[in-house]
Amino acid sequence: MQEEPFVWTKHWYPLAVVEDLNPQKPFATKLLGKDLVIWQDADKQWRCFEDICPHRLAPLSQGRIEPSDGSLQCSYHGWRFGGSGAAIAIPQAAHDSPQSERTSLASKRSCVATYPVQVQLGLVWVWPESGPHAFIESSAEQPALNQRVKEVAPEDVALTTNQNFVRDFPVAYDILFENISDQARHCHYTLTSFASMFLLWTVLSHLASQWANHFEVTNLNKDKGPGDAYTYDLEWSPDAIKPPINQKVKGVPPAYIEYFTPKEDGKFTALWFYVIPLDEHSTRVINHAVVVQPLPKLVKVLAAARPRWIDHLLLNEIFDGDMAYLAQASANSKRRDGFGNSWAQDYYLPARADGSVLGWRKWYHKQGGGGFWEASGREATPAPVLTREQLLDRYHQHTQNCPACSKALQQLRTGRKQLLGLAAALLLAAAAQLGRGAPPISVAAAAPVLGALASVWLSEKFAGWQAKFVYSDYDHTARD
Ligand code: FES
Ligand SMILES: [Fe+2]
């Protein structure tokens, strides 16, 4: 029997974390190569429009939410749109005559293309087709959610980690999906950031697998049916942990990867990723995890008190470790001079641990038709050549769209200025003491100087921490 081809545009994709969005500001994004804008209308509903004004094609994401009526206003000529996508004001036509504006507003040509949207688990989900049929079809489909977590009572969730980390990578979707479902990668993930001192264990279920030296992928199978899921069991054995840990891994194309680690008495940890194809060479990842098992009260209190950016710093560092080689692997896979023609010839996958990659590649090239870009009939283009700074650009890939990290960065900048100001004031105070005749070796003169030195030292520390929100190079050879 012929299997139904996978249609990339007929699925829900999570595009944004609600708590990261600013209801007063349109959010520009992409999905499957389309330019989109997400915004909140007057009824507090999240909307997704094509990011193109029907008047003269300006991006609506450069517009603003009109305070008087909550409409989306194009910044070019001031046309305004309601949540349905229909224009509600065309100032220039109104200037001609009220009737002229009414006629223009009634025309389909003044409407923006809209896409179905829903909010689930704190994420804004978008269905990347527009038109009446899209709203009907999308209502019959459900987003891929972590079902186990949905069924758990909130009080049983001991800990939430990774905290909806979002990052946009300049890497092709298939390479990143493959990478995240491949726990056998041998990275030098020694974390150097100060954040590693805090609550490292909160991401242990993810990190520990990187240190494992033994992997077995078994029971690789493809579930036929809704969602086209494929699953496998992953057994991994970090040196320090006996017996080996068994994880169930599930990939549900187009976007969902789940790591499930069962514990005794029905307890578990679950770590999941959404891998979202934004454009041919650009992919968004959203990561979250929960621990459903008893934990000491103090641990729970400390964990609940930690700011979200601590988890994000750790994850940025982990992903930087991957990016150090992934972008080039991605570019190699798209080359046409011997690579990129057949994954089965380009890849040599001899070990059992390669099983997850095998499962993914078979699905991607058979059911997936070789990817969303190919399926849409567009010509493949070479991957962009990136500098090291562009590749590991934490600021543009994460911080600028993350309120928690943006705020932490701003506080570090402000704190640094204040520390330098304090150092200058203390030096002036020391000079004043000397001017009043205090001996250089005296508490009155030396204490302000020592205080100034401490302030400068701390401001330098702040500068180092600032860099962790912007750009930090990642050198595998410099790590254990
Ligand atoms: S281009 Fe949007 S109002 Fe003119
Ligand atoms: Fe962040």
PDB file of N, CA, C and O in Angstrom, residues 304 309 340 354 387 420 443 453:
ATOM      1  N   ALA A 304      13.503  26.665  42.302  1.00  0.00           N
ATOM      2  CA  ALA A 304      12.397  27.551  41.924  1.00  0.00           C
ATOM      3  C   ALA A 304      12.836  29.012  41.960  1.00  0.00           C
ATOM      4  O   ALA A 304      12.296  29.848  41.243  1.00  0.00           O
ATOM      5  N   TRP A 309      17.507  32.949  33.145  1.00  0.00           N
ATOM      6  CA  TRP A 309      18.686  33.129  32.303  1.00  0.00           C
ATOM      7  C   TRP A 309      19.821  32.184  32.679  1.00  0.00           C
ATOM      8  O   TRP A 309      20.706  31.919  31.873  1.00  0.00           O
ATOM      9  N   GLY A 340      25.993  15.768  -0.754  1.00  0.00           N
ATOM     10  CA  GLY A 340      24.666  16.350  -0.868  1.00  0.00           C
ATOM     11  C   GLY A 340      23.789  15.687  -1.905  1.00  0.00           C
ATOM     12  O   GLY A 340      22.665  16.098  -2.116  1.00  0.00           O
ATOM     13  N   ASP A 354      24.533   4.685  15.709  1.00  0.00           N
ATOM     14  CA  ASP A 354      24.103   5.512  14.577  1.00  0.00           C
ATOM     15  C   ASP A 354      22.634   5.282  14.225  1.00  0.00           C
ATOM     16  O   ASP A 354      22.115   5.884  13.281  1.00  0.00           O
ATOM     17  N   THR A 387      31.260  33.939   9.585  1.00  0.00           N
ATOM     18  CA  THR A 387      32.426  34.128  10.447  1.00  0.00           C
ATOM     19  C   THR A 387      32.148  33.410  11.766  1.00  0.00           C
ATOM     20  O   THR A 387      31.006  33.046  12.070  1.00  0.00           O
ATOM     21  N   LEU A 420      32.382  51.271  37.726  1.00  0.00           N
ATOM     22  CA  LEU A 420      33.460  52.151  37.259  1.00  0.00           C
ATOM     23  C   LEU A 420      33.289  53.554  37.838  1.00  0.00           C
ATOM     24  O   LEU A 420      34.267  54.216  38.205  1.00  0.00           O
ATOM     25  N   VAL A 443      44.906  54.145  56.646  1.00  0.00           N
ATOM     26  CA  VAL A 443      43.589  53.584  56.309  1.00  0.00           C
ATOM     27  C   VAL A 443      42.807  54.585  55.475  1.00  0.00           C
ATOM     28  O   VAL A 443      42.178  54.238  54.473  1.00  0.00           O
ATOM     29  N   LEU A 453      40.083  49.488  43.396  1.00  0.00           N
ATOM     30  CA  LEU A 453      40.635  48.320  42.687  1.00  0.00           C
ATOM     31  C   LEU A 453      39.624  47.177  42.666  1.00  0.00           C
ATOM     32  O   LEU A 453      39.439  46.503  41.648  1.00  0.00           O
TER      33      LEU A 453
END
